[in-house]
Amino acid sequence: MAKTAFITGVTGQDGAYLSELLFTKGYRVFGGYRRTSSPNFWRLDELNVRNDIELVEVDILDTGNLIRAFEKTKPDEVYNLAAQSFVAVSFEKPVLTGEITAIGVTRVLEAIRIVNPKIKFYQASSSEMFGKVREIPQRESTPFYPRSPYATAKLYGHWLTINYRESYSIFGCSGILFNHESPLRGIEFVTRKVSDAVARIKLGRQDYLEIGNMDAKRDWGYAKEFVEGMWLMLQRPEPNDYVLATNENHSVREFIEHAFTYTGISVQWKGTGVNETGVDSKSGKTLVKINPKFFRPGEVDQLLGDYTLAKKELGWEPRVMFKELVEIMVQRDLERIQRSS
Ligand code: NAP
Ligand code: G4F
């Protein structure tokens, strides 16, 4: 019989790709989305999965709402992707971030415990939990050192998943996912902000890009591949926690350079600190400026993941690496902007 999955946060980047993947595997997919005056289904439309998903209004701030949703839909698997997922906002809204990203996990797990403890559970944990990194590269056993309210909230959800596994034998897995990006990434995250801005600059729709800390390094992979790892975790005979990463890291600066290079523009860096600028090496025009408003009160300087366990136990490994990822994103934004004219 076809399996049934319930995805919280279906309107987000990973929710869209995971729905697409589960359909290829013959699942019935219920997609939890929160009510807003104008729902936000653009990612589901881009992947052409909106009509196949059975959409259910669910807010992970409301336990009763979750219980009724699971009673009605009877899922075999729940993927908890819903979160206030933007680190920068978590400094401005730490209480709300804790309610959604931390306590939200308790609500989902309690609903599972009450409705059917045999439901398999995936928790979207994050490499942000490694924060001020204690070892390089980071693996499942690396001690955590969260550097933001977001990361601290994710750490709560991570340990709660382990706690429910040990206390109530719930099949709960935490995927410790390093940054994963795509053309469906929210525009507020640095990769998509850059790919969109570079495409606009190339097409003459924007003058320059304003950016924060360009020296931060991330291990950036392709979201479409990372959702495969989520699904694989729930197909194992025993639950466990896994790092998914590419085991390569690059700075924001490198991301910007490669994005421009792809469009045929070469950037040259001038000046230092907040006065640093990126200029077009041919025309001398300023293309990149630093704006300190994008600096964070606590920064994660570098992340680098070791996915050895995922490769060994899940057979998962990344295929799209940094340069190809940048190119996929810039190309898609060029097409979008050209089409919108
Ligand atoms: P995303 O695009 O920001 O999506 C987050 C989703 O959560 C959206 O659908 C959002 O709905 C929903 N949501 C927020 N508050 C909610 C609430 N109170 N009730 C119900 N839904 C709510 O994030 P993503 O990149 O797909 O990431 C998926 C998950 O993985 C998140 O938990 C994120 O923290 C985690 N993660 C992401 C990465 C990454 O690099 N992408 C890495 C590690 C972990 P709206 O559309 O209404 O806002
Ligand atoms: O793209 P970011 O906002 O992603 P961040 O903070 O790494 O978080 C993302 O990945 C996590 C996994 O490690 C997820 F858990 C989380 O939900 C989210 O998906 O920022 C990346 C880096 C940071 O160091 C930031 O300071 O880019 C730097 N940055 C520099 N200028 C900027 C900017 N970030 C943003 N968003 N905007 C800028 O203008």
Coordinates of C-alpha atoms and ligand atoms in Angstrom, one line a residue:
M1 CA 0.0 0.0 0.0
A2 CA 1.2 3.5 -0.8
K3 CA 2.8 5.3 2.2
T4 CA 1.5 8.6 3.5
A5 CA 3.7 11.5 4.5
F6 CA 2.9 14.7 6.3
I7 CA 5.3 17.6 5.7
T8 CA 5.2 20.6 8.0
G9 CA 6.6 23.7 6.3
V10 CA 5.6 22.4 2.8
T11 CA 5.7 26.0 1.3
G12 CA 9.4 26.3 2.1
Q13 CA 12.4 25.3 -0.1
D14 CA 12.8 21.8 1.3
G15 CA 9.1 21.2 1.6
A16 CA 8.7 21.7 -2.1
Y17 CA 11.6 19.5 -3.2
L18 CA 10.6 16.8 -0.6
S19 CA 7.1 16.7 -2.0
E20 CA 8.4 16.3 -5.5
L21 CA 10.7 13.4 -4.4
L22 CA 7.9 11.6 -2.4
F23 CA 5.6 11.7 -5.4
T24 CA 8.3 9.9 -7.5
K25 CA 8.2 7.2 -4.7
G26 CA 4.4 6.8 -4.9
Y27 CA 3.6 8.5 -1.6
R28 CA 0.4 10.3 -0.7
V29 CA 1.6 13.7 0.5
F30 CA -0.2 16.0 3.0
G31 CA 1.4 19.4 3.1
G32 CA 1.0 21.5 6.2
Y33 CA 1.0 25.2 5.6
R34 CA 0.1 28.1 8.0
R35 CA -2.8 30.4 7.3
T36 CA -1.9 33.8 6.0
S37 CA -4.0 36.4 4.2
S38 CA -2.2 35.5 1.0
P39 CA -0.8 32.0 0.9
N40 CA 2.6 31.5 -0.5
F41 CA 2.7 28.5 -2.9
W42 CA 5.1 29.8 -5.5
R43 CA 7.6 27.0 -4.9
L44 CA 5.0 24.3 -5.3
D45 CA 3.9 26.0 -8.5
E46 CA 7.5 26.1 -9.8
L47 CA 7.8 22.3 -9.3
N48 CA 4.3 21.7 -10.5
V49 CA 3.3 19.7 -7.4
R50 CA 0.7 22.0 -5.9
N51 CA -2.3 20.1 -7.3
D52 CA -1.0 16.8 -6.1
I53 CA -0.3 17.8 -2.5
E54 CA -3.2 17.5 -0.1
L55 CA -2.8 20.9 1.6
V56 CA -3.7 21.1 5.3
E57 CA -3.8 24.3 7.4
V58 CA -1.4 23.6 10.3
D59 CA 0.5 25.9 12.6
I60 CA 3.1 24.3 14.7
L61 CA 2.3 26.9 17.4
D62 CA -0.9 25.0 18.1
T63 CA -0.8 21.4 19.5
G64 CA -4.5 20.7 19.1
N65 CA -4.3 21.7 15.5
L66 CA -1.5 19.2 14.9
I67 CA -3.3 16.4 16.8
R68 CA -6.4 16.8 14.6
A69 CA -4.3 17.0 11.4
F70 CA -2.5 13.7 12.2
E71 CA -5.7 12.0 13.3
K72 CA -7.3 13.0 10.0
T73 CA -4.4 12.2 7.7
K74 CA -3.0 9.2 9.5
P75 CA 0.6 9.6 8.2
D76 CA 3.3 6.9 8.2
E77 CA 6.0 9.5 8.2
V78 CA 6.1 13.1 9.5
Y79 CA 8.8 15.5 8.2
N80 CA 9.1 18.5 10.5
L81 CA 10.5 21.2 8.2
A82 CA 8.5 24.2 9.7
A83 CA 10.7 26.7 11.4
Q84 CA 11.6 30.4 11.7
S85 CA 14.6 29.5 9.7
F86 CA 16.4 32.8 9.1
V87 CA 19.3 33.3 11.6
A88 CA 19.4 37.1 11.3
V89 CA 15.7 37.4 12.2
S90 CA 16.3 35.2 15.2
F91 CA 18.3 38.0 16.9
E92 CA 15.4 40.4 16.4
K93 CA 12.7 37.8 17.3
P94 CA 14.3 35.4 19.8
V95 CA 11.1 34.5 21.6
L96 CA 9.1 33.8 18.5
T97 CA 12.0 31.8 17.1
G98 CA 12.0 29.7 20.3
E99 CA 8.3 29.2 20.1
I100 CA 8.3 28.0 16.5
T101 CA 11.8 26.4 16.0
A102 CA 12.2 24.9 19.5
I103 CA 8.9 24.4 21.2
G104 CA 7.2 23.7 17.9
V105 CA 9.2 20.4 17.8
T106 CA 7.7 19.4 21.2
R107 CA 4.2 20.1 19.9
V108 CA 4.8 17.9 16.8
L109 CA 6.3 15.1 18.9
E110 CA 3.6 15.3 21.5
A111 CA 1.0 15.1 18.7
I112 CA 2.7 12.0 17.4
R113 CA 2.9 10.4 20.8
I114 CA -0.8 11.0 21.4
V115 CA -2.1 10.1 17.9
N116 CA 0.2 7.2 16.9
P117 CA 3.7 6.7 18.4
K118 CA 4.5 4.4 15.4
I119 CA 4.7 7.4 13.0
K120 CA 8.3 7.9 11.9
F121 CA 9.6 11.4 12.5
Y122 CA 12.2 13.5 10.7
Q123 CA 13.5 16.6 12.5
A124 CA 15.3 19.3 10.4
S125 CA 18.3 20.0 12.6
S126 CA 21.0 22.3 11.4
S127 CA 24.8 22.7 11.1
E128 CA 24.2 26.1 12.8
M129 CA 24.2 24.1 16.0
F130 CA 28.0 23.7 15.6
G131 CA 28.3 27.5 15.6
K132 CA 31.7 28.4 17.0
V133 CA 33.1 25.1 15.7
R134 CA 34.9 22.8 18.1
E135 CA 36.5 20.6 15.4
I136 CA 37.0 20.7 11.6
P137 CA 35.2 19.1 9.9
Q138 CA 32.0 18.7 11.9
R139 CA 30.5 15.3 12.3
E140 CA 27.7 13.8 14.4
S141 CA 29.9 13.5 17.5
T142 CA 31.2 17.1 17.3
P143 CA 30.3 19.1 20.4
F144 CA 27.7 21.9 19.7
Y145 CA 28.3 25.6 20.3
P146 CA 25.2 27.5 19.0
R147 CA 25.8 31.2 18.2
S148 CA 22.3 32.6 17.7
P149 CA 18.7 32.2 19.1
Y150 CA 18.0 30.2 16.0
A151 CA 20.8 27.7 16.5
T152 CA 20.0 27.4 20.2
A153 CA 16.3 26.6 19.3
K154 CA 17.5 24.0 16.8
L155 CA 19.6 22.4 19.5
Y156 CA 16.6 22.0 21.7
G157 CA 14.6 20.3 18.9
H158 CA 17.6 18.1 18.2
W159 CA 17.9 16.8 21.7
L160 CA 14.2 16.5 22.1
T161 CA 14.1 14.2 19.1
I162 CA 16.7 12.0 20.7
N163 CA 14.9 12.2 24.0
Y164 CA 11.6 11.0 22.5
R165 CA 13.4 8.2 20.7
E166 CA 15.0 7.0 24.0
S167 CA 12.0 7.6 26.3
Y168 CA 9.1 6.6 24.1
S169 CA 10.8 4.5 21.3
I170 CA 9.6 7.0 18.7
F171 CA 11.4 6.4 15.4
G172 CA 12.9 9.9 15.3
C173 CA 15.8 11.0 13.2
S174 CA 17.6 14.3 13.2
G175 CA 19.2 15.4 10.0
I176 CA 22.1 17.7 10.8
L177 CA 22.0 19.5 7.4
F178 CA 24.6 21.9 6.3
N179 CA 23.5 24.9 4.1
H180 CA 21.6 23.7 1.1
E181 CA 20.5 26.1 -1.6
S182 CA 18.6 26.1 -4.9
P183 CA 16.6 28.5 -7.2
L184 CA 13.8 28.0 -4.7
R185 CA 15.8 29.5 -1.8
G186 CA 14.3 32.4 0.0
I187 CA 15.6 35.8 -1.3
E188 CA 16.8 36.8 2.2
F189 CA 19.5 34.1 2.4
V190 CA 22.9 35.1 1.1
T191 CA 23.2 32.7 -1.9
R192 CA 19.8 33.7 -3.5
K193 CA 20.3 37.3 -2.6
V194 CA 23.6 37.2 -4.6
S195 CA 22.3 35.1 -7.5
D196 CA 19.3 37.4 -7.9
A197 CA 21.3 40.6 -7.6
V198 CA 24.0 39.4 -10.0
A199 CA 21.3 38.5 -12.6
R200 CA 19.7 41.9 -12.2
I201 CA 23.0 43.7 -12.5
K202 CA 23.9 41.8 -15.6
L203 CA 20.5 42.7 -17.1
G204 CA 20.8 46.3 -16.2
R205 CA 17.9 46.2 -13.5
Q206 CA 20.1 46.9 -10.5
D207 CA 23.3 49.0 -9.9
Y208 CA 25.1 47.1 -7.1
L209 CA 24.8 44.5 -4.4
E210 CA 24.9 45.4 -0.7
I211 CA 26.3 42.7 1.4
G212 CA 27.5 41.9 5.0
N213 CA 30.3 39.7 6.1
M214 CA 32.0 38.3 3.0
D215 CA 34.5 36.2 4.8
A216 CA 32.0 33.8 6.4
K217 CA 32.5 30.3 4.9
R218 CA 29.7 27.8 4.4
D219 CA 29.5 24.2 3.2
W220 CA 26.8 24.8 0.5
G221 CA 25.0 21.9 -1.2
Y222 CA 22.0 21.4 -3.5
A223 CA 18.6 21.2 -1.7
K224 CA 17.1 18.8 -4.2
E225 CA 19.8 16.2 -3.2
F226 CA 19.5 16.9 0.5
V227 CA 15.8 16.0 0.7
E228 CA 16.8 12.5 -0.6
G229 CA 18.9 12.1 2.5
M230 CA 15.9 13.0 4.7
W231 CA 13.8 10.3 3.1
L232 CA 16.6 7.7 3.3
M233 CA 16.9 8.3 7.1
L234 CA 13.3 7.2 7.7
Q235 CA 13.8 4.0 5.6
R236 CA 16.5 2.6 7.8
P237 CA 15.8 -0.3 10.2
E238 CA 16.8 1.8 13.2
P239 CA 16.6 5.6 13.7
N240 CA 19.8 7.6 13.9
D241 CA 21.1 11.2 13.3
Y242 CA 23.1 12.1 10.2
V243 CA 25.2 14.9 8.9
L244 CA 24.4 15.8 5.3
A245 CA 27.1 18.1 3.7
T246 CA 29.4 18.4 0.7
N247 CA 32.7 18.5 2.7
E248 CA 33.8 21.6 0.8
N249 CA 33.5 25.1 2.0
H250 CA 33.6 28.5 0.3
S251 CA 33.4 32.1 1.4
V252 CA 30.5 34.5 0.6
R253 CA 33.2 36.4 -1.4
E254 CA 33.9 33.4 -3.6
F255 CA 30.2 32.9 -4.1
I256 CA 29.9 36.5 -5.4
E257 CA 33.0 36.2 -7.6
H258 CA 31.8 33.0 -9.2
A259 CA 28.3 34.3 -9.7
F260 CA 29.6 37.4 -11.6
T261 CA 32.1 35.2 -13.5
Y262 CA 29.3 33.1 -14.8
T263 CA 27.7 36.1 -16.3
G264 CA 30.9 37.2 -17.9
I265 CA 31.8 39.9 -15.4
S266 CA 35.1 39.9 -13.5
V267 CA 35.1 41.5 -10.1
Q268 CA 38.1 43.1 -8.5
W269 CA 38.2 43.9 -4.8
K270 CA 39.4 47.3 -3.5
G271 CA 39.8 48.8 0.0
T272 CA 39.4 47.0 3.3
G273 CA 36.8 46.5 6.1
V274 CA 33.5 48.3 5.7
N275 CA 35.1 50.4 2.9
E276 CA 35.8 47.4 0.7
T277 CA 34.1 47.4 -2.7
G278 CA 33.9 45.1 -5.6
V279 CA 34.4 46.8 -9.0
D280 CA 33.9 45.6 -12.6
S281 CA 37.5 45.1 -13.7
K282 CA 36.6 46.4 -17.2
S283 CA 34.5 49.4 -16.6
G284 CA 35.5 50.3 -13.0
K285 CA 31.9 50.5 -12.0
T286 CA 31.1 49.6 -8.3
L287 CA 29.2 46.4 -8.2
V288 CA 29.5 45.3 -4.5
K289 CA 29.3 47.5 -1.3
I290 CA 29.5 46.5 2.3
N291 CA 26.5 47.5 4.4
P292 CA 27.1 46.9 8.2
K293 CA 23.3 46.4 8.7
F294 CA 23.9 42.8 7.4
F295 CA 26.5 42.0 10.1
R296 CA 25.2 39.7 12.9
P297 CA 25.7 40.2 16.7
G298 CA 27.1 36.6 16.7
E299 CA 28.7 35.2 13.6
V300 CA 29.4 31.6 12.5
D301 CA 32.7 32.0 10.8
Q302 CA 33.0 28.7 9.1
L303 CA 31.2 25.4 8.7
L304 CA 32.5 22.2 7.0
G305 CA 30.6 18.9 7.2
D306 CA 31.8 15.3 7.2
Y307 CA 29.0 13.1 5.7
T308 CA 30.9 9.8 6.1
L309 CA 28.2 8.2 8.2
A310 CA 25.4 9.2 5.8
K311 CA 27.5 7.7 2.9
K312 CA 28.1 4.5 4.9
E313 CA 24.6 3.9 6.3
L314 CA 22.3 5.7 3.8
G315 CA 24.4 5.4 0.6
W316 CA 23.9 9.2 0.3
E317 CA 26.5 11.6 -1.1
P318 CA 26.3 15.0 -2.8
R319 CA 26.7 15.3 -6.6
V320 CA 26.2 19.0 -7.3
M321 CA 29.2 20.9 -5.8
F322 CA 29.9 24.6 -5.3
K323 CA 30.5 26.0 -8.8
E324 CA 27.6 24.1 -10.4
L325 CA 25.3 25.2 -7.6
V326 CA 26.2 28.9 -8.2
E327 CA 25.6 28.5 -11.9
I328 CA 22.2 26.7 -11.5
M329 CA 21.0 29.6 -9.3
V330 CA 22.3 32.5 -11.4
Q331 CA 21.0 30.9 -14.6
R332 CA 17.5 30.4 -13.1
D333 CA 17.4 34.0 -11.8
L334 CA 18.5 35.3 -15.2
E335 CA 15.6 33.4 -16.8
R336 CA 13.1 34.6 -14.2
I337 CA 14.1 38.2 -14.6
Q338 CA 14.1 38.1 -18.4
R339 CA 10.7 36.5 -18.4
S340 CA 9.2 39.1 -16.0
S341 CA 10.1 42.0 -18.3
Ligands
NAP1 P1 12.2 27.8 4.6 O1 12.2 27.9 3.2 O2 12.4 29.0 5.5 O3 10.8 27.1 5.0 C1 10.3 27.1 6.4 C2 8.9 26.7 6.4 O4 8.3 26.7 7.7 C3 7.9 27.5 5.5 O5 7.0 26.7 4.8 C4 7.2 28.4 6.6 O6 5.9 28.8 6.1 C5 7.0 27.3 7.6 N1 6.7 27.9 8.9 C6 7.2 28.9 9.6 N2 6.6 29.1 10.8 C7 5.6 28.2 10.8 C8 4.6 27.9 11.8 N3 4.4 28.6 12.9 N4 3.7 26.9 11.5 C9 3.8 26.2 10.4 N5 4.7 26.4 9.4 C10 5.6 27.4 9.7 O7 13.3 26.7 5.1 P2 14.0 25.6 4.3 O8 15.2 26.1 3.8 O9 13.0 24.9 3.5 O10 14.4 24.6 5.5 C11 13.5 23.6 6.0 C12 13.9 23.3 7.4 O11 15.3 22.8 7.5 C13 13.8 24.4 8.4 O12 13.4 23.9 9.7 C14 15.2 25.0 8.5 O13 15.4 25.6 9.7 C15 16.0 23.7 8.4 N6 17.4 23.8 7.8 C16 17.5 24.4 6.6 C17 18.8 24.4 6.1 C18 19.1 25.1 4.8 O14 20.2 25.3 4.5 N7 18.0 25.3 3.9 C19 19.9 23.8 6.8 C20 19.6 23.2 8.0 C21 18.4 23.1 8.5 P3 5.7 30.2 5.3 O15 5.9 29.8 3.9 O16 4.3 30.5 5.6 O17 6.7 31.2 5.9
G4F2 O1 22.5 32.6 3.9 P1 22.6 32.9 5.4 O2 21.5 33.8 5.9 O3 22.5 31.4 6.0 P2 22.9 30.9 7.5 O4 22.9 31.9 8.5 O5 24.2 30.1 7.3 O6 21.7 29.9 7.8 C1 21.2 29.0 6.9 O7 21.8 27.8 6.9 C2 21.7 27.1 8.2 C3 22.5 25.8 8.1 O8 23.8 26.0 8.5 C4 20.2 26.8 8.4 F1 20.0 26.1 9.5 C5 19.4 28.1 8.4 O9 18.0 27.8 8.5 C6 19.7 28.9 7.1 O10 19.1 28.1 6.1 O11 24.0 33.4 5.8 C7 25.2 32.8 5.4 C8 26.4 33.6 5.8 C9 26.4 34.2 7.2 O12 27.6 34.1 7.7 C10 26.0 35.7 7.0 O13 26.5 36.6 8.0 O14 26.4 34.8 4.9 C11 26.7 35.9 5.6 N1 26.1 37.1 4.9 C12 26.9 38.1 4.5 N2 26.1 39.1 3.9 C13 24.9 37.4 4.7 C14 24.8 38.6 4.0 N3 23.7 36.7 4.9 C15 22.6 37.2 4.5 N4 21.4 36.5 4.7 N5 22.5 38.4 3.9 C16 23.6 39.2 3.6 O15 23.5 40.3 3.0

